[in-house]
Coordinates of C-alpha atoms in Angstrom, one line a residue:
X2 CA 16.7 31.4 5.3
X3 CA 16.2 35.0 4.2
X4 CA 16.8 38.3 6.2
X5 CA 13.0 38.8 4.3
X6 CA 11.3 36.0 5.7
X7 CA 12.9 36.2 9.4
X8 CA 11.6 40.3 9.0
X9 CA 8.1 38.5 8.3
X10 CA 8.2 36.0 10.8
X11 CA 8.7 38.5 13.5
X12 CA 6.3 41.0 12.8
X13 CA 3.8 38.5 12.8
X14 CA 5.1 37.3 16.5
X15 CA 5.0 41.1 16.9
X16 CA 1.1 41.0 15.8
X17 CA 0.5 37.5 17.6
X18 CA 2.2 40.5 21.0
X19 CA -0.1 43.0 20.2
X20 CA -3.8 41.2 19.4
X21 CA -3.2 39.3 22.7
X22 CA -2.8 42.9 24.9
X23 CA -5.7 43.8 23.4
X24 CA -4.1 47.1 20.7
X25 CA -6.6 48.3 18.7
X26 CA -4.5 48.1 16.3
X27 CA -3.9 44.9 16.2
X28 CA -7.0 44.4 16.6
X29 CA -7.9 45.7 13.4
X30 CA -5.7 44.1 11.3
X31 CA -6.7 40.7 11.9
X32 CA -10.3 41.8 12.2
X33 CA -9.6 43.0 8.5
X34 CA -8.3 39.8 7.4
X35 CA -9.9 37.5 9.6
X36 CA -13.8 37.0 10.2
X37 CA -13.9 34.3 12.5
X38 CA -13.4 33.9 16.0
X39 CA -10.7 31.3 15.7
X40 CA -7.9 32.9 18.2
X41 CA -4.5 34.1 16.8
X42 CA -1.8 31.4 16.4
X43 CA 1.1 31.8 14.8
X44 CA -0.3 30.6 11.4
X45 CA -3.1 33.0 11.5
X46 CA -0.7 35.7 12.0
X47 CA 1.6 35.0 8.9
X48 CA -1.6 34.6 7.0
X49 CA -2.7 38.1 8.0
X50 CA 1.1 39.4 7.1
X51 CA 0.9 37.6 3.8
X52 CA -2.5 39.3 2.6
X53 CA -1.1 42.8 4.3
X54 CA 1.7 42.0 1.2
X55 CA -0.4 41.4 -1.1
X56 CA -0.6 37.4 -1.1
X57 CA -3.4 35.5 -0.3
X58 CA -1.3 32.8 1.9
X59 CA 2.0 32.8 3.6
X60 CA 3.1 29.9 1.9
X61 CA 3.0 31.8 -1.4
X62 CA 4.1 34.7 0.5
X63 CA 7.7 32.5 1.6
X64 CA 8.1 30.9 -1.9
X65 CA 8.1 34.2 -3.7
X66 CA 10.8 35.4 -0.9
X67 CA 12.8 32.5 -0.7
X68 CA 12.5 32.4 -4.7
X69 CA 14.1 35.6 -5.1
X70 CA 17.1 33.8 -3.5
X71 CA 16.9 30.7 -6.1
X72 CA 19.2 30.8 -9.0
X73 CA 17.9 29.6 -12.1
X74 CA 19.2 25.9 -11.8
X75 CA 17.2 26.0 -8.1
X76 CA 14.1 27.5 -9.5
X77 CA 13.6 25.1 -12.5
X78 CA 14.0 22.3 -10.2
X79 CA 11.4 23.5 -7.9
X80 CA 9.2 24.0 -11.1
X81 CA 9.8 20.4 -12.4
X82 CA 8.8 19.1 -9.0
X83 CA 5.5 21.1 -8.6
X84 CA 4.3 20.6 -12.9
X85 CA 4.6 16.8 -11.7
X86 CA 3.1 16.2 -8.8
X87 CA 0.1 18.8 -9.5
X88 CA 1.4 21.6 -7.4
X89 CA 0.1 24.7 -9.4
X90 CA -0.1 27.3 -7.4
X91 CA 3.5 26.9 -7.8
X92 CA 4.1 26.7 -11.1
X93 CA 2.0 30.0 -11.1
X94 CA 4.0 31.8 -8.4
X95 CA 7.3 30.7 -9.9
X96 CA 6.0 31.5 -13.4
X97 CA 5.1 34.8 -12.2
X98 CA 8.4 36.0 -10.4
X99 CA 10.2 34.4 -13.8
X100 CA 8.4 34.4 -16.7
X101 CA 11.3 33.3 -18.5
X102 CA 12.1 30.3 -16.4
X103 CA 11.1 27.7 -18.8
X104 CA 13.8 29.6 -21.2
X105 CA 16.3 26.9 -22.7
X106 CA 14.2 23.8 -21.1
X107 CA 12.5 22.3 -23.8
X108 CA 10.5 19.3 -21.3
X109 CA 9.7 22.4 -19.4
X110 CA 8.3 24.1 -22.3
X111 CA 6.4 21.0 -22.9
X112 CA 5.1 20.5 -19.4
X113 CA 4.0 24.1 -19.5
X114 CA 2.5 23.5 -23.1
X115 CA 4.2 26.6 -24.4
X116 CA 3.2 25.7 -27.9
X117 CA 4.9 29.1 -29.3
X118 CA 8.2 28.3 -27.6
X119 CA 7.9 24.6 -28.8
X120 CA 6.9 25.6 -32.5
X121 CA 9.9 28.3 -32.8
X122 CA 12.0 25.3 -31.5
X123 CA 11.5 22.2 -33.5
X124 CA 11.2 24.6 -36.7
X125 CA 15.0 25.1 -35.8
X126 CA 15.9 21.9 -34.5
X127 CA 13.8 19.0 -35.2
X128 CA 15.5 16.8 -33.1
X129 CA 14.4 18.2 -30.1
X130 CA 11.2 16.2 -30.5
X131 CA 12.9 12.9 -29.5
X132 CA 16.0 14.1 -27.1
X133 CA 16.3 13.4 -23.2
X134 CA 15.7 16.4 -20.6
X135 CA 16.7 14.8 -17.8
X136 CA 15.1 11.3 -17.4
X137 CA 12.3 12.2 -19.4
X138 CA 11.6 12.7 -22.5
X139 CA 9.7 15.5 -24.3
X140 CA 6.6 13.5 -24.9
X141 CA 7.0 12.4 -21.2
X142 CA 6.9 15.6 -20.0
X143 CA 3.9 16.5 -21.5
X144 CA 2.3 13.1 -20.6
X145 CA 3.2 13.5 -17.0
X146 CA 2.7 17.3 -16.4
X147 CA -0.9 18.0 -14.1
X148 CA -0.8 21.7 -15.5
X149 CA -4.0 21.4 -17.6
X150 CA -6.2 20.7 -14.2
X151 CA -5.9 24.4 -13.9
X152 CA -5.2 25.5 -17.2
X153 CA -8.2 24.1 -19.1
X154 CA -7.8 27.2 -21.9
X155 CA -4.0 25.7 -22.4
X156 CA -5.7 22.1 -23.5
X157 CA -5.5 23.1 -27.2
X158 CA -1.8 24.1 -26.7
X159 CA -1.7 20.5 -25.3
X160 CA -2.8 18.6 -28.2
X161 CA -1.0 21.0 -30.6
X162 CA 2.2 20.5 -28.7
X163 CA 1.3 16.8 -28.6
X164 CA 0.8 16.6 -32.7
X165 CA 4.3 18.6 -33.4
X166 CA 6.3 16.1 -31.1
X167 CA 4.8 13.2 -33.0
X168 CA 5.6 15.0 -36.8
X169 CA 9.0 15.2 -35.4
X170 CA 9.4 11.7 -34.3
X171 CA 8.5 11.6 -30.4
X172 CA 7.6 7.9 -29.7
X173 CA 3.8 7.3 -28.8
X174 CA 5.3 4.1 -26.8
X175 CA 8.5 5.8 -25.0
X176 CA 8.7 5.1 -21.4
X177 CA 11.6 5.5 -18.3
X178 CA 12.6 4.3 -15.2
X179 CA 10.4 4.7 -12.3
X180 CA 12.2 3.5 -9.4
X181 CA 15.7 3.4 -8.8
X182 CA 17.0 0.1 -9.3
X183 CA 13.6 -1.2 -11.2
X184 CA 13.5 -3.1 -14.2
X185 CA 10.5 -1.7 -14.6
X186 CA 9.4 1.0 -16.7
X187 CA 6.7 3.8 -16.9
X188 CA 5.0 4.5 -20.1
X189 CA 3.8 7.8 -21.7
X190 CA 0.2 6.4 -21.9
X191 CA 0.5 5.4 -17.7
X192 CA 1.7 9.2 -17.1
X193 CA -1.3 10.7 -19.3
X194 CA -3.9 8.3 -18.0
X195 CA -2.2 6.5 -14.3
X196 CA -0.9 9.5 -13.3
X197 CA -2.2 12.8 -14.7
X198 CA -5.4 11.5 -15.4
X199 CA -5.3 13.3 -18.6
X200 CA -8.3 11.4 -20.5
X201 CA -7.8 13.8 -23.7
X202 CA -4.2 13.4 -24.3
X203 CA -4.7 9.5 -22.9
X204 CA -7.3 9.5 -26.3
X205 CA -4.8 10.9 -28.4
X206 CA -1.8 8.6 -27.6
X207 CA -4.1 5.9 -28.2
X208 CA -5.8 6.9 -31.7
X209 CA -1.8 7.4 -32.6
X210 CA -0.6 3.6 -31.8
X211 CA 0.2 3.9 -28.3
X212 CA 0.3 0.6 -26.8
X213 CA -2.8 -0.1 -24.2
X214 CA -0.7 -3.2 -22.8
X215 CA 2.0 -1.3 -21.2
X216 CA 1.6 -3.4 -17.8
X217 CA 0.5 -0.2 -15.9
X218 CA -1.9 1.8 -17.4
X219 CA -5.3 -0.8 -17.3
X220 CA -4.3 -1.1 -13.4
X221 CA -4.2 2.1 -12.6
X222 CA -7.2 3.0 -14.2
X223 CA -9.3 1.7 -12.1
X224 CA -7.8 3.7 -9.6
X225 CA -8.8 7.1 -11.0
X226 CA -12.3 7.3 -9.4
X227 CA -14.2 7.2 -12.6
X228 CA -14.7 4.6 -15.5
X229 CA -13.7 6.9 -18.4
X230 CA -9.8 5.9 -18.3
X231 CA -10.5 2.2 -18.1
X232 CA -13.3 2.2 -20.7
X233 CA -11.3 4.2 -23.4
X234 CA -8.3 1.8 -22.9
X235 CA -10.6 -1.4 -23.2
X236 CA -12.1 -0.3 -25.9
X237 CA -8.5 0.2 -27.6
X238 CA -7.5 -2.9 -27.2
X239 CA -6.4 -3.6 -23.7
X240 CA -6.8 -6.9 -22.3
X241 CA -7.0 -7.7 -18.5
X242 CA -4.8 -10.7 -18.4
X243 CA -1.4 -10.2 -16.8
X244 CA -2.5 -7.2 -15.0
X245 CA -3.9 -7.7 -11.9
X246 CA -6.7 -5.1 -12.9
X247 CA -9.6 -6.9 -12.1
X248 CA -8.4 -7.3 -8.3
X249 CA -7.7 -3.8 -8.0
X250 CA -10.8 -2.3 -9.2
X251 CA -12.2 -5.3 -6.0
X252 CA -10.4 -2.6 -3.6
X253 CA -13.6 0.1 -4.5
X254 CA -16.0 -2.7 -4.2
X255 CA -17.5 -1.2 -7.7
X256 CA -19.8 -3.3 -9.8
X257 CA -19.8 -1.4 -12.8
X258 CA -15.7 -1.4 -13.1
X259 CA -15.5 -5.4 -12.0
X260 CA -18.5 -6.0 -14.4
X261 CA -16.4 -3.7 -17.1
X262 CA -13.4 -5.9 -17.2
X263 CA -15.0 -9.4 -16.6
X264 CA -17.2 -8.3 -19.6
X265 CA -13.8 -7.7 -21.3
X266 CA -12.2 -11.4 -20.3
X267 CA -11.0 -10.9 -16.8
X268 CA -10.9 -14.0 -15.3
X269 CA -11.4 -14.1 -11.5
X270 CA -9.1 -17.5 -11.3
X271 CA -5.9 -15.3 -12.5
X272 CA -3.2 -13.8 -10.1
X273 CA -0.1 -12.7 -11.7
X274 CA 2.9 -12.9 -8.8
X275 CA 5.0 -10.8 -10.3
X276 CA 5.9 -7.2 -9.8
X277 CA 4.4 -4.7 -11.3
X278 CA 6.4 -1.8 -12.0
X279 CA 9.2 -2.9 -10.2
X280 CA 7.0 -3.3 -7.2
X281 CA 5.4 -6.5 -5.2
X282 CA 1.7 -6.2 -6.0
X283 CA -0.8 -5.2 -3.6
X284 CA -3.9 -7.7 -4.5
X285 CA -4.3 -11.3 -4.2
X286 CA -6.8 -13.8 -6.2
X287 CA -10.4 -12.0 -6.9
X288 CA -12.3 -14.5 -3.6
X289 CA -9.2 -13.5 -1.6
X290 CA -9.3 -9.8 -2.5
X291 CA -12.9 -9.6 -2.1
X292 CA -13.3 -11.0 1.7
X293 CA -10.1 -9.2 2.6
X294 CA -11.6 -5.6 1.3
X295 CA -15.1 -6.4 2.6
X296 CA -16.5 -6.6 -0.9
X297 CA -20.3 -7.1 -0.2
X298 CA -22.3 -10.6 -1.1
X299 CA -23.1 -9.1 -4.3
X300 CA -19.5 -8.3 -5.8
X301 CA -18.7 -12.3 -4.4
X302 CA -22.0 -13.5 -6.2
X303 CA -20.8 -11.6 -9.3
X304 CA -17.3 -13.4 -9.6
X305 CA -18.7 -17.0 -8.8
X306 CA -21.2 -16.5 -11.4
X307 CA -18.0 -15.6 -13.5
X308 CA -16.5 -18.8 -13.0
X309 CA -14.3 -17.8 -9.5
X310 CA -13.2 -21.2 -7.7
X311 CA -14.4 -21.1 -4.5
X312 CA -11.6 -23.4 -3.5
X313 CA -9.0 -21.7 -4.9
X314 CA -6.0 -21.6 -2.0
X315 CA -3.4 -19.3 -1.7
X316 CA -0.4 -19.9 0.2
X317 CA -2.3 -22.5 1.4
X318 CA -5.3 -20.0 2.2
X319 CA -9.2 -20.9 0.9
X320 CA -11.3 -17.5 0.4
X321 CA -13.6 -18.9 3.1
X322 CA -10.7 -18.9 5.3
X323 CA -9.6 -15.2 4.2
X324 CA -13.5 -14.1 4.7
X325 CA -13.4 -15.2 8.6
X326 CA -10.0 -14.0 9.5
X327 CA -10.6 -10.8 7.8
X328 CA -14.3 -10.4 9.6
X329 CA -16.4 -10.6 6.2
X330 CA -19.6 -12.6 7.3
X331 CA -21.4 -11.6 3.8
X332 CA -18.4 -13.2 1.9
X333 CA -18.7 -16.0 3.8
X334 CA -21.7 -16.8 3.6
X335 CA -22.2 -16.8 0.4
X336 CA -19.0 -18.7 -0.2
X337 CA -20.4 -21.5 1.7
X338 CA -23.6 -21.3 -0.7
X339 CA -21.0 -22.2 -3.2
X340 CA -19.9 -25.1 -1.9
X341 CA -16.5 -23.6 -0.3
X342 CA -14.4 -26.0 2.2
X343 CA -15.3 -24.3 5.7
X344 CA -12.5 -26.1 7.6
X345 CA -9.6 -23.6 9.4
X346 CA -6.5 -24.7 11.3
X347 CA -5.8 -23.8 15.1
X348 CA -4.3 -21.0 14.0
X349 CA -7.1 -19.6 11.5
X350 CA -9.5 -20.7 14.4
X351 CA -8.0 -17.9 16.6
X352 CA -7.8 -15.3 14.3
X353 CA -11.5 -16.0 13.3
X354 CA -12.6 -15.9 16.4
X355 CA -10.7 -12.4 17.4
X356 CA -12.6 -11.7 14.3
X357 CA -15.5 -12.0 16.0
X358 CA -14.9 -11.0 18.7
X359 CA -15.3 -14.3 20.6
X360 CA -13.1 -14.7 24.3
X361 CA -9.5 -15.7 22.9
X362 CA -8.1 -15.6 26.6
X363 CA -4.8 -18.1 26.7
X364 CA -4.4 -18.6 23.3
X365 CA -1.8 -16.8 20.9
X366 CA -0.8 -17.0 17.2
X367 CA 2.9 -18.0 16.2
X368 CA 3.1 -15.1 13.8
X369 CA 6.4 -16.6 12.3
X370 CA 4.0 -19.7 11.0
X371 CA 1.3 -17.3 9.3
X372 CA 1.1 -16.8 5.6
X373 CA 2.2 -13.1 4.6
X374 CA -1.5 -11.7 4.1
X375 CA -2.3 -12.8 7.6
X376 CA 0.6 -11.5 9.0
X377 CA 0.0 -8.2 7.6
X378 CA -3.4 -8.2 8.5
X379 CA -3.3 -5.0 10.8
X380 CA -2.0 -3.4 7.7
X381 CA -4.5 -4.4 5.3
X382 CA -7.7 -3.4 7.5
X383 CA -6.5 -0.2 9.9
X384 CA -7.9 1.9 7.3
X385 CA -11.5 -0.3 7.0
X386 CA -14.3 1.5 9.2
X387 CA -14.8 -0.1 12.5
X388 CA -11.8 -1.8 12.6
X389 CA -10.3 -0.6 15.9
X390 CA -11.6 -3.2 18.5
X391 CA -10.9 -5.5 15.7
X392 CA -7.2 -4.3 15.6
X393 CA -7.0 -4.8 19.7
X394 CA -8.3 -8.0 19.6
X395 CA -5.5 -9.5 17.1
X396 CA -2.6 -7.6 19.0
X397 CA -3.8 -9.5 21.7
X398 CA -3.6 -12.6 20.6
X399 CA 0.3 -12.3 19.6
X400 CA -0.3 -10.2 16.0
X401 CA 2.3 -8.4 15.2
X402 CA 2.1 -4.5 15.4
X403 CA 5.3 -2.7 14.2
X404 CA 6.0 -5.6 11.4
X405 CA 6.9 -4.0 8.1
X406 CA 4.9 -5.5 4.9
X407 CA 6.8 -6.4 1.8
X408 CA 7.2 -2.7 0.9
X409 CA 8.6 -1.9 3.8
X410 CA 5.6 0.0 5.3
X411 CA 4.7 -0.3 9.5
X412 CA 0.9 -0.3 10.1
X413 CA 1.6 3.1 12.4
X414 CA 2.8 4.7 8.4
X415 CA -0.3 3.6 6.6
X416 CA -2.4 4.6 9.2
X417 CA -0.5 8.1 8.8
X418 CA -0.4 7.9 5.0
X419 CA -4.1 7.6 4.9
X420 CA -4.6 10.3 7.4
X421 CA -6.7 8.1 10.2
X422 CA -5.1 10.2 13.7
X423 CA -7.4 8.2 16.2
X424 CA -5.8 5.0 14.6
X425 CA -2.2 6.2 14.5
X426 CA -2.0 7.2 18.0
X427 CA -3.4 4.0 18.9
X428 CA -0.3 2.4 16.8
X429 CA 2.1 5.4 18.6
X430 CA 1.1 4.6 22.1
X431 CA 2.7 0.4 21.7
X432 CA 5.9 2.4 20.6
X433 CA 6.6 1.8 16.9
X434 CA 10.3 2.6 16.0
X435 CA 9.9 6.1 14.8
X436 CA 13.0 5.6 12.8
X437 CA 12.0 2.9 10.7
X438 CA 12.7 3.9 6.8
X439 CA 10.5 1.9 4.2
X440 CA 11.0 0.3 1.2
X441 CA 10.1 3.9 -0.7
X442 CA 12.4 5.3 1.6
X443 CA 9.5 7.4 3.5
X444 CA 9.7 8.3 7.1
X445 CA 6.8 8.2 9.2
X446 CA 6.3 12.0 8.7
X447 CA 7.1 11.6 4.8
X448 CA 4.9 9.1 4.1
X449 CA 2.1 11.5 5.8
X450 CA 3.1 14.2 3.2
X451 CA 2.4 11.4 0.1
X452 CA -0.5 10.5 1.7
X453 CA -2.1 13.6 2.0
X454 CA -1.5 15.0 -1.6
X455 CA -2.2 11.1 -2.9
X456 CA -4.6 9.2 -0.8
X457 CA -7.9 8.2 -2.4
X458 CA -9.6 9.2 0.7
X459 CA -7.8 12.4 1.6
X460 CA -10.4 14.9 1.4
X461 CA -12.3 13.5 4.0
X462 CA -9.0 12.2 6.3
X463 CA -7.1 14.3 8.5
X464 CA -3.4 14.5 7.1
X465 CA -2.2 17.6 9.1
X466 CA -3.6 16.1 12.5
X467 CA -1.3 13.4 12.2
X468 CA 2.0 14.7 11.2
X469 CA 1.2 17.2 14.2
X470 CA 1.1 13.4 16.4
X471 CA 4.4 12.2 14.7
X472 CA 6.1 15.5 15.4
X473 CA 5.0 15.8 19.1
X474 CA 6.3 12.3 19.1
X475 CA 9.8 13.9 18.2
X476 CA 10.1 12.9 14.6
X477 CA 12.3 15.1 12.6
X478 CA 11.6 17.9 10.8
X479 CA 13.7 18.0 7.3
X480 CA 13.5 21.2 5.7
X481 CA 13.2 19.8 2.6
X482 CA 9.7 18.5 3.9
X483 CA 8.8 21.8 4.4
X484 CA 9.9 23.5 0.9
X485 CA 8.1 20.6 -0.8
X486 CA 4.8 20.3 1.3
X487 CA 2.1 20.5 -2.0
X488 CA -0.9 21.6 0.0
X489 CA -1.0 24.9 1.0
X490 CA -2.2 24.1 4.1
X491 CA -0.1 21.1 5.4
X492 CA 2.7 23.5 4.3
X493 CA 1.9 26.5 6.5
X494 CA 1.1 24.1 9.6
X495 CA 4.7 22.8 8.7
X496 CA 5.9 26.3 8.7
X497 CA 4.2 27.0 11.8
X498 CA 5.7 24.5 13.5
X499 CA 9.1 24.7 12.4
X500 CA 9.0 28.6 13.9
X501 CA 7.9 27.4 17.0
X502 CA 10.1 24.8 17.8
X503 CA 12.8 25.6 15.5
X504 CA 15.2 22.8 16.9
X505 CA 13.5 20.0 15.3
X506 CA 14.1 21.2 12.0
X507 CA 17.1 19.5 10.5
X508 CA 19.0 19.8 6.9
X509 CA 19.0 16.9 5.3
X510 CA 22.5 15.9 3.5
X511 CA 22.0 15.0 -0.7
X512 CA 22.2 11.4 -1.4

């Protein structure tokens, strides 16, 4: 760490000295900076240095320091990371201390959409169009760059960039590896649409041959929080069987997307087992899917009017079965309007009734004889409203609390991932093992981090409040963590902490 940022850090404990004996001052200075009544904690204090310099956070503040330290190889590294995963107040800052740092990098270029760097370029060296830079190619890194969501007057250098790659043979269809050690692969169409959610260059790859049935990108269209991405690749061509779409879009209980794709030939009968992307999926057949994510009686009426067997079992489960275990009363009823078999085993029987909250006093589950979606069940619903009593009630009866799923992921991790703090400290008070690395290779307080810059519901959840539960539970605190944090604010709370208990910070070794 810098001689800079240590000079920082003290002079705002010195401030944090001074505002507390009352200095006018000190007084001042935050008064200047500051017009709220909110106290003086550390973090307040290294904002009020950070404006005092000219920045209008610490965070940026530290970055610009601790870039000055960087070499080149460092900083372009920290700039692939933050073009990626959408963290552009980074790309600005570093941009700004090095205006030349995309120099030499041609996927950086891209990613940037430097269109005079990438014209001067392939007029010298075609072949630049169509190499590797790094495990991406050029057309990749435009596809899977977020730097237009705050660049909207660099769109046209976009599409420009985008029509020069394909003249010089960039490949509408290329695609990489997106998991170590998956077969799987991500295509350039998944990182416009999937991941950047770039509907404009998603058009463009599509009006130039790109391929609509890459496997990924109809699946996680639905996941986008709008209907333009799924529409555009429908109407190009894209058909839903294979790809688990229809039972995703379930997850948002929205008409309009369900009605979309069963318009388009979804059949609600269809479950494809196999992984998608390299990964086990994360939805079960549409009667299933529906009763576990508390789809209302009118999305159920909507797929039995679409032909959806009412009987359909899986791993030996009926949906009517799924829809009592998982507390849906308007699924099941209108199940058993359809003529669905109402019977449950013993072991259904006590789930249901801990469902309902009916006296299960003396009688207990075998967890090691339930199908995987009941034994994950405190997984699946932790993040449901009203689930907490709910959540008690199965642990009671012998559930299973600390069980990993088949990604690896602990119910006390998703309930950090999707920022839920009463319901993780529920989970940290049975004594989860705090250790435990899933199948992403998050830690608890990692898989917080994703969650907080990737959860569907994180503007409304509470992210910071429980990494600041894992860490006074004594979780590590990798500097890396830290130096990576994408929101500004999770990242000064991180820096906050990390001053004042400076022990729990640890460096973690490469590989």
């Amino acid at each position: 760490m810098s001689n800079s940022i240590h000079k920082f850090r003290r002079a705002a404990k010195k401030l944090r000295k001074s505002f507390a004996s009352g200095e006018d001052d000190a007084i001042r200075r935050v008064t200047d900076h500051l017009n709220d009544e909110g106290g003086l904690s550390h973090a307040r204090a290294l904002h009020v240095i950070a404006l005092e310099g000219g920045f209008d956070s610490w965070p940026k503040m530290k970055l610009a320091t601790e870039s000055m330290a960087m070499d080149r190889n460092a900083k372009q590294d920290r700039l692939k990371i933050a073009l990626y995963h959408g963290q552009n107040w980074v790309v600005d800052q570093l941009m700004a201390d090095t205006p030349d740092l995309a120099a030499g990098h041609f996927g950086l270029q891209c990613a940037l959409y430097d269109l005079d760097s990438i014209r001067a370029k392939l007029a010298q060296d075609p072949t630049a169009a169509t190499r590797q830079y790094g495990p991406r190619s050029a057309i990749l890194h435009l596809a899977y760059s977020k730097y237009f969501q705050n660049h909207a007057a660099k769109r046209a250098d976009m599409m420009a960039i985008a029509d020069l790659l394909l003249k010089n043979g960039a490949d509408v269809d290329d695609a990489y590896q997106g998991f170590a050690g998956s077969d799987g692969k991500l295509s350039t169409l998944y990182g416009a649409i999937g991941h950047a959610n770039n509907m404009t260059l998603g058009q463009w790859l599509l009006d130039n041959g790109a391929n609509p049935n890459d496997g990924e990108s109809l699946y996680h269209s639905t996941e986008l929080g709008h209907l333009d991405g799924l529409r555009m690749l429908l109407e190009n061509g894209a058909t839903p069987k294979g790809t688990n779409a229809l039972l995703r879009a379930l997850d948002f209980n929205n008409y309009e997307m369900v009605e979309v794709l069963l318009e388009h030939g979804a059949d609600p009968n269809e479950f494809q087992h196999e992984k998608v992307g390299g990964e086990d999926p994360f939805v079960i057949p549409a009667l299933h899917q529906a009763a576990r994510r508390m789809c209302d009686r009118r999305m159920v009426d909507l797929l039995l009017e679409h032909g959806a067997d009412p009987n359909f079992r899986h791993e030996k489960i009926t949906p009517f079965a799924m829809a009592k275990v998982f507390r849906n009363p308007a699924a099941a009823e209108a199940l058993v309007k359809a003529g669905a078999d109402q019977q449950l085993n013993d072991q259904e029987q006590i789930l249901a009734d801990a469902a309902d909250g009916i006296d299960t006093t003396g009688r207990y589950v075998d967890p090691s004889k339930l199908p995987d979606e009941y034994r994950n069940i405190l997984r699946s619903i932790l993040h449901l409203p009203d689930t907490f009593e709910h959540i008690k009630r199965l642990i009671a009866v012998g559930m299973e609390w600390d069980r990993p799923d088949n990604q690896g992921i602990t119910p006390v991790q998703i309930a950090g991932w999707e920022g839920l703090p009463d319901m993780m400290g529920y989970f940290l008070k049975l004594r989860p093992d705090l250790s435990h690395v899933n199948g992403y290779g998050g830690t608890l307080l990692s898989t917080i981090m994703h969650g907080s810059e990737n959860s569907p519901n994180r503007e409304a959840r509470d992210h910071i409040a429980c990494a600041r539960l894992a860490l006074e539970h004594g979780v590590a605190l990798p500097r890396d963590v830290i130096d990576f944090a994408g929101r500004a604010d999770m990242s000064a709370f991180l820096r906050d902490w990390a001053e004042e208990k400076p022990g729990q910070v640890i460096e973690r070794e490469d590989g």
